[in-house]
Amino acid sequence: MAKVALLPQLDLYAWRKRYHKRKPMLIRKPSDLQYSDVTPKQVYLNRRRFLAGSLAIGALAGARTAGATTKLTGVTKSQYTVDEKVTPLEAITHYNNFYEFGTGKEEPAENAKNYRTSPWAVKIEGEVAKPKTLDLDALMKVAPLEERIYRHRCVEAWSIVVPWIGYPLNALLKQVEPTSKAKYVAFETYFDTKQMPRANYAGIPFPYVEGLRLDEAMNPLALLSVGLYGETLPPQNGAPFRLVVPWKYGFKSIKSIVKIRLVEKQPPTTWNISAPNEYGFYSNVNPEVDHPRWSQAKERRLGEFAKRNTLKFNGYGNEVASLYAGMDLRKNY
């Protein structure tokens, strides 16, 4: 392995503490402080190895001890990528919103270390001809795994670029055969107060729920992710099975999914319940529609000093803009 020079390190914990003051109930407003000098992936892996050896994907279920990640094999490169620098692993895994494990950005990585994700099962039900309950091994075999490098834009006006691993959501939905009554897809996160005691201070209702229109869910960009950076998902990033919807604000990409239900009417979503004037059902990335408390015109990419312009639909307009033809995106925010 080639030697990697260490970059100057700043006190990440102190920076994060300054960057986001805790404000239960509402997603916090971004500040103008910079996030920089995060550790390169190779250095991070040398310093903090997640595994004590090389584990094959066939041993996945047994290997999902608390906090561990496993190398994923048989992953192909996808056509879905961006010509942008991928965000270092340290930033992706240590700057998170996962309120079940705390509202501070550094808290999920610390508080989810003992998160148990085995055994795991996801129930797919509702307006479908063939409801299923799939364990993690079965979920891994729904479709071939591929790496997709997506932009991820948080509603708080920061962004990252992530090498996700997974398969299209539509591959799973096609297996259960949605009926003609199915118009929306509702998702639910795992919730256990014993494993997630910090959730009592989050100020939002649990279990966390989200939803998409069926045509949004069937779009090829909508991804069910089981990994990132070549390995299974770390707990703080939504292990073991999460949604990634790259043209929407990050809170739409629900983590640690245990239930998927196809329904006829628009399902409730957690942040829309908590603050409906601030977080709409659609929550498409849109620089033309500001959050009531801050502008969405620009964003700060973690690891960069200058702000950059936010792209409508996070740069995925060619793939998804037609889904919203004729809609007033200011009203349907």
PDB file of C-alpha atoms in Angstrom, residues 123-306:
ATOM      1  CA  LYS A 123     -41.486  -6.167   5.860  1.00  0.00           C
ATOM      2  CA  ILE A 124     -42.900  -5.055   2.492  1.00  0.00           C
ATOM      3  CA  GLU A 125     -46.685  -4.882   2.601  1.00  0.00           C
ATOM      4  CA  GLY A 126     -49.794  -2.863   1.808  1.00  0.00           C
ATOM      5  CA  GLU A 127     -51.165  -2.475  -1.709  1.00  0.00           C
ATOM      6  CA  VAL A 128     -49.082  -5.271  -3.210  1.00  0.00           C
ATOM      7  CA  ALA A 129     -49.917  -8.626  -4.771  1.00  0.00           C
ATOM      8  CA  LYS A 130     -46.969 -10.421  -3.156  1.00  0.00           C
ATOM      9  CA  PRO A 131     -46.104  -9.075   0.317  1.00  0.00           C
ATOM     10  CA  LYS A 132     -42.764 -10.226   1.659  1.00  0.00           C
ATOM     11  CA  THR A 133     -40.637 -10.224   4.769  1.00  0.00           C
ATOM     12  CA  LEU A 134     -36.965 -10.421   3.869  1.00  0.00           C
ATOM     13  CA  ASP A 135     -33.990 -10.962   6.135  1.00  0.00           C
ATOM     14  CA  LEU A 136     -30.697  -9.224   5.432  1.00  0.00           C
ATOM     15  CA  ASP A 137     -29.265 -12.068   3.367  1.00  0.00           C
ATOM     16  CA  ALA A 138     -32.343 -12.024   1.130  1.00  0.00           C
ATOM     17  CA  LEU A 139     -32.240  -8.231   0.856  1.00  0.00           C
ATOM     18  CA  MET A 140     -28.645  -8.438  -0.338  1.00  0.00           C
ATOM     19  CA  LYS A 141     -29.712 -10.727  -3.189  1.00  0.00           C
ATOM     20  CA  VAL A 142     -32.659  -8.736  -4.563  1.00  0.00           C
ATOM     21  CA  ALA A 143     -30.473  -7.305  -7.333  1.00  0.00           C
ATOM     22  CA  PRO A 144     -26.761  -7.078  -8.177  1.00  0.00           C
ATOM     23  CA  LEU A 145     -24.897  -4.604  -5.988  1.00  0.00           C
ATOM     24  CA  GLU A 146     -23.421  -1.556  -7.682  1.00  0.00           C
ATOM     25  CA  GLU A 147     -21.454   1.488  -6.576  1.00  0.00           C
ATOM     26  CA  ARG A 148     -23.103   4.816  -7.293  1.00  0.00           C
ATOM     27  CA  ILE A 149     -21.353   8.075  -6.532  1.00  0.00           C
ATOM     28  CA  TYR A 150     -24.075  10.573  -5.597  1.00  0.00           C
ATOM     29  CA  ARG A 151     -24.189  14.122  -4.335  1.00  0.00           C
ATOM     30  CA  HIS A 152     -25.922  14.348  -0.963  1.00  0.00           C
ATOM     31  CA  ARG A 153     -27.394  17.733   0.005  1.00  0.00           C
ATOM     32  CA  CYS A 154     -28.563  18.352   3.564  1.00  0.00           C
ATOM     33  CA  VAL A 155     -31.403  20.806   4.178  1.00  0.00           C
ATOM     34  CA  GLU A 156     -28.981  22.540   6.571  1.00  0.00           C
ATOM     35  CA  ALA A 157     -27.002  23.795   3.524  1.00  0.00           C
ATOM     36  CA  TRP A 158     -24.009  21.464   3.683  1.00  0.00           C
ATOM     37  CA  SER A 159     -23.232  18.681   1.226  1.00  0.00           C
ATOM     38  CA  ILE A 160     -21.059  15.636   0.604  1.00  0.00           C
ATOM     39  CA  VAL A 161     -20.305  13.239  -2.255  1.00  0.00           C
ATOM     40  CA  VAL A 162     -20.764   9.591  -1.292  1.00  0.00           C
ATOM     41  CA  PRO A 163     -19.798   6.304  -2.999  1.00  0.00           C
ATOM     42  CA  TRP A 164     -22.934   4.369  -2.016  1.00  0.00           C
ATOM     43  CA  ILE A 165     -23.378   0.645  -2.666  1.00  0.00           C
ATOM     44  CA  GLY A 166     -26.808  -0.813  -3.285  1.00  0.00           C
ATOM     45  CA  TYR A 167     -29.447  -1.415  -5.937  1.00  0.00           C
ATOM     46  CA  PRO A 168     -32.475   0.443  -7.331  1.00  0.00           C
ATOM     47  CA  LEU A 169     -35.510   0.661  -5.074  1.00  0.00           C
ATOM     48  CA  ASN A 170     -37.647  -0.315  -8.050  1.00  0.00           C
ATOM     49  CA  ALA A 171     -35.994  -3.759  -8.120  1.00  0.00           C
ATOM     50  CA  LEU A 172     -37.513  -4.556  -4.733  1.00  0.00           C
ATOM     51  CA  LEU A 173     -40.876  -2.942  -5.494  1.00  0.00           C
ATOM     52  CA  LYS A 174     -41.269  -4.918  -8.710  1.00  0.00           C
ATOM     53  CA  GLN A 175     -40.892  -8.156  -6.751  1.00  0.00           C
ATOM     54  CA  VAL A 176     -43.920  -7.389  -4.569  1.00  0.00           C
ATOM     55  CA  GLU A 177     -46.037  -6.236  -7.549  1.00  0.00           C
ATOM     56  CA  PRO A 178     -47.782  -2.987  -6.519  1.00  0.00           C
ATOM     57  CA  THR A 179     -51.519  -2.994  -7.175  1.00  0.00           C
ATOM     58  CA  SER A 180     -53.417  -0.288  -9.054  1.00  0.00           C
ATOM     59  CA  LYS A 181     -54.293   1.297  -5.695  1.00  0.00           C
ATOM     60  CA  ALA A 182     -50.648   1.886  -4.773  1.00  0.00           C
ATOM     61  CA  LYS A 183     -49.830   5.589  -5.224  1.00  0.00           C
ATOM     62  CA  TYR A 184     -47.213   6.147  -2.502  1.00  0.00           C
ATOM     63  CA  VAL A 185     -44.481   4.256  -0.682  1.00  0.00           C
ATOM     64  CA  ALA A 186     -44.170   4.696   3.087  1.00  0.00           C
ATOM     65  CA  PHE A 187     -40.983   3.814   4.988  1.00  0.00           C
ATOM     66  CA  GLU A 188     -40.339   3.234   8.682  1.00  0.00           C
ATOM     67  CA  THR A 189     -37.081   3.172  10.635  1.00  0.00           C
ATOM     68  CA  TYR A 190     -36.200   0.710  13.363  1.00  0.00           C
ATOM     69  CA  PHE A 191     -36.698   2.145  16.838  1.00  0.00           C
ATOM     70  CA  ASP A 192     -35.680   0.728  20.214  1.00  0.00           C
ATOM     71  CA  THR A 193     -35.480   2.980  23.264  1.00  0.00           C
ATOM     72  CA  LYS A 194     -33.013   0.598  24.913  1.00  0.00           C
ATOM     73  CA  GLN A 195     -30.536   0.997  22.065  1.00  0.00           C
ATOM     74  CA  MET A 196     -31.463   4.614  21.352  1.00  0.00           C
ATOM     75  CA  PRO A 197     -31.905   6.395  24.697  1.00  0.00           C
ATOM     76  CA  ARG A 198     -30.762   9.727  23.201  1.00  0.00           C
ATOM     77  CA  ALA A 199     -33.938   9.761  21.127  1.00  0.00           C
ATOM     78  CA  ASN A 200     -35.804  10.973  24.211  1.00  0.00           C
ATOM     79  CA  TYR A 201     -34.100  14.353  23.764  1.00  0.00           C
ATOM     80  CA  ALA A 202     -34.499  14.704  19.990  1.00  0.00           C
ATOM     81  CA  GLY A 203     -37.791  16.594  20.039  1.00  0.00           C
ATOM     82  CA  ILE A 204     -39.304  14.688  17.101  1.00  0.00           C
ATOM     83  CA  PRO A 205     -41.632  11.657  17.105  1.00  0.00           C
ATOM     84  CA  PHE A 206     -40.328   8.128  16.594  1.00  0.00           C
ATOM     85  CA  PRO A 207     -40.202   5.760  14.846  1.00  0.00           C
ATOM     86  CA  TYR A 208     -38.943   7.976  12.034  1.00  0.00           C
ATOM     87  CA  VAL A 209     -41.143   7.739   8.939  1.00  0.00           C
ATOM     88  CA  GLU A 210     -40.761   8.946   5.369  1.00  0.00           C
ATOM     89  CA  GLY A 211     -42.496   8.589   2.037  1.00  0.00           C
ATOM     90  CA  LEU A 212     -42.298   8.975  -1.724  1.00  0.00           C
ATOM     91  CA  ARG A 213     -44.783   9.022  -4.540  1.00  0.00           C
ATOM     92  CA  LEU A 214     -44.726   5.685  -6.345  1.00  0.00           C
ATOM     93  CA  ASP A 215     -43.350   7.218  -9.526  1.00  0.00           C
ATOM     94  CA  GLU A 216     -40.522   8.806  -7.502  1.00  0.00           C
ATOM     95  CA  ALA A 217     -39.774   5.453  -5.893  1.00  0.00           C
ATOM     96  CA  MET A 218     -39.682   3.741  -9.276  1.00  0.00           C
ATOM     97  CA  ASN A 219     -37.224   6.266 -10.708  1.00  0.00           C
ATOM     98  CA  PRO A 220     -33.887   4.527 -11.412  1.00  0.00           C
ATOM     99  CA  LEU A 221     -31.981   7.032  -9.239  1.00  0.00           C
ATOM    100  CA  ALA A 222     -33.791   5.999  -6.031  1.00  0.00           C
ATOM    101  CA  LEU A 223     -31.380   3.622  -4.312  1.00  0.00           C
ATOM    102  CA  LEU A 224     -31.585   1.100  -1.500  1.00  0.00           C
ATOM    103  CA  SER A 225     -28.129   1.186   0.037  1.00  0.00           C
ATOM    104  CA  VAL A 226     -26.323  -1.499   2.021  1.00  0.00           C
ATOM    105  CA  GLY A 227     -22.875   0.058   2.001  1.00  0.00           C
ATOM    106  CA  LEU A 228     -20.466   2.877   1.245  1.00  0.00           C
ATOM    107  CA  TYR A 229     -16.753   3.123   0.474  1.00  0.00           C
ATOM    108  CA  GLY A 230     -16.681  -0.578  -0.445  1.00  0.00           C
ATOM    109  CA  GLU A 231     -17.982  -1.854   2.894  1.00  0.00           C
ATOM    110  CA  THR A 232     -21.297  -2.376   4.652  1.00  0.00           C
ATOM    111  CA  LEU A 233     -22.941   0.675   6.172  1.00  0.00           C
ATOM    112  CA  PRO A 234     -21.572   1.904   9.506  1.00  0.00           C
ATOM    113  CA  PRO A 235     -24.275   2.167  12.181  1.00  0.00           C
ATOM    114  CA  GLN A 236     -24.290   5.965  12.168  1.00  0.00           C
ATOM    115  CA  ASN A 237     -24.916   6.004   8.420  1.00  0.00           C
ATOM    116  CA  GLY A 238     -28.103   3.960   8.595  1.00  0.00           C
ATOM    117  CA  ALA A 239     -26.999   0.339   8.832  1.00  0.00           C
ATOM    118  CA  PRO A 240     -27.838  -2.115   7.594  1.00  0.00           C
ATOM    119  CA  PHE A 241     -30.363  -0.962   4.959  1.00  0.00           C
ATOM    120  CA  ARG A 242     -31.315   2.576   4.006  1.00  0.00           C
ATOM    121  CA  LEU A 243     -32.808   4.703   1.260  1.00  0.00           C
ATOM    122  CA  VAL A 244     -30.849   7.220  -0.826  1.00  0.00           C
ATOM    123  CA  VAL A 245     -32.801   9.771  -2.890  1.00  0.00           C
ATOM    124  CA  PRO A 246     -30.118  12.088  -4.306  1.00  0.00           C
ATOM    125  CA  TRP A 247     -32.378  14.805  -5.735  1.00  0.00           C
ATOM    126  CA  LYS A 248     -34.063  15.437  -2.365  1.00  0.00           C
ATOM    127  CA  TYR A 249     -32.782  16.895   0.896  1.00  0.00           C
ATOM    128  CA  GLY A 250     -30.984  14.348   3.025  1.00  0.00           C
ATOM    129  CA  PHE A 251     -33.692  13.772   5.629  1.00  0.00           C
ATOM    130  CA  LYS A 252     -35.808  12.079   2.925  1.00  0.00           C
ATOM    131  CA  SER A 253     -33.180   9.319   2.697  1.00  0.00           C
ATOM    132  CA  ILE A 254     -34.476   7.306   5.645  1.00  0.00           C
ATOM    133  CA  LYS A 255     -32.053   5.087   7.567  1.00  0.00           C
ATOM    134  CA  SER A 256     -32.251   1.588   9.117  1.00  0.00           C
ATOM    135  CA  ILE A 257     -35.467   0.602   7.323  1.00  0.00           C
ATOM    136  CA  VAL A 258     -37.651  -2.141   8.812  1.00  0.00           C
ATOM    137  CA  LYS A 259     -40.950  -1.539   7.020  1.00  0.00           C
ATOM    138  CA  ILE A 260     -41.979  -0.533   3.505  1.00  0.00           C
ATOM    139  CA  ARG A 261     -45.694  -0.110   2.882  1.00  0.00           C
ATOM    140  CA  LEU A 262     -47.376   0.771  -0.391  1.00  0.00           C
ATOM    141  CA  VAL A 263     -50.417   2.936   0.220  1.00  0.00           C
ATOM    142  CA  GLU A 264     -53.143   4.816  -1.632  1.00  0.00           C
ATOM    143  CA  LYS A 265     -52.866   8.158   0.190  1.00  0.00           C
ATOM    144  CA  GLN A 266     -49.894  10.400   0.947  1.00  0.00           C
ATOM    145  CA  PRO A 267     -48.202   9.016   4.079  1.00  0.00           C
ATOM    146  CA  PRO A 268     -47.095  11.133   7.054  1.00  0.00           C
ATOM    147  CA  THR A 269     -43.402  12.038   7.269  1.00  0.00           C
ATOM    148  CA  THR A 270     -41.556  12.880  10.465  1.00  0.00           C
ATOM    149  CA  TRP A 271     -40.196  16.354   9.721  1.00  0.00           C
ATOM    150  CA  ASN A 272     -43.407  17.419   8.015  1.00  0.00           C
ATOM    151  CA  ILE A 273     -45.291  16.397  11.157  1.00  0.00           C
ATOM    152  CA  SER A 274     -42.842  18.304  13.348  1.00  0.00           C
ATOM    153  CA  ALA A 275     -42.632  21.529  11.310  1.00  0.00           C
ATOM    154  CA  PRO A 276     -44.947  21.480   8.274  1.00  0.00           C
ATOM    155  CA  ASN A 277     -44.182  25.085   7.338  1.00  0.00           C
ATOM    156  CA  GLU A 278     -40.487  24.236   7.022  1.00  0.00           C
ATOM    157  CA  TYR A 279     -40.299  20.667   5.701  1.00  0.00           C
ATOM    158  CA  GLY A 280     -42.671  19.638   2.936  1.00  0.00           C
ATOM    159  CA  PHE A 281     -43.517  16.161   1.710  1.00  0.00           C
ATOM    160  CA  TYR A 282     -41.495  16.537  -1.487  1.00  0.00           C
ATOM    161  CA  SER A 283     -38.414  18.370  -0.160  1.00  0.00           C
ATOM    162  CA  ASN A 284     -36.673  18.429  -3.517  1.00  0.00           C
ATOM    163  CA  VAL A 285     -33.361  20.296  -3.513  1.00  0.00           C
ATOM    164  CA  ASN A 286     -34.272  23.729  -4.852  1.00  0.00           C
ATOM    165  CA  PRO A 287     -32.077  26.852  -4.632  1.00  0.00           C
ATOM    166  CA  GLU A 288     -35.088  28.949  -5.639  1.00  0.00           C
ATOM    167  CA  VAL A 289     -37.085  28.033  -2.530  1.00  0.00           C
ATOM    168  CA  ASP A 290     -35.475  29.102   0.734  1.00  0.00           C
ATOM    169  CA  HIS A 291     -35.966  27.472   4.080  1.00  0.00           C
ATOM    170  CA  PRO A 292     -37.964  29.924   6.254  1.00  0.00           C
ATOM    171  CA  ARG A 293     -34.838  30.508   8.380  1.00  0.00           C
ATOM    172  CA  TRP A 294     -32.009  30.426   5.833  1.00  0.00           C
ATOM    173  CA  SER A 295     -31.177  30.545   2.144  1.00  0.00           C
ATOM    174  CA  GLN A 296     -30.902  27.392   0.056  1.00  0.00           C
ATOM    175  CA  ALA A 297     -29.132  29.152  -2.819  1.00  0.00           C
ATOM    176  CA  LYS A 298     -25.666  28.034  -1.704  1.00  0.00           C
ATOM    177  CA  GLU A 299     -24.130  25.162   0.213  1.00  0.00           C
ATOM    178  CA  ARG A 300     -20.835  24.267   1.830  1.00  0.00           C
ATOM    179  CA  ARG A 301     -19.221  21.030   0.706  1.00  0.00           C
ATOM    180  CA  LEU A 302     -17.538  19.422   3.703  1.00  0.00           C
ATOM    181  CA  GLY A 303     -13.798  19.820   3.294  1.00  0.00           C
ATOM    182  CA  GLU A 304     -14.068  23.000   1.205  1.00  0.00           C
ATOM    183  CA  PHE A 305     -13.684  26.625   2.311  1.00  0.00           C
ATOM    184  CA  ALA A 306     -15.849  28.468  -0.207  1.00  0.00           C
TER     185      ALA A 306
END
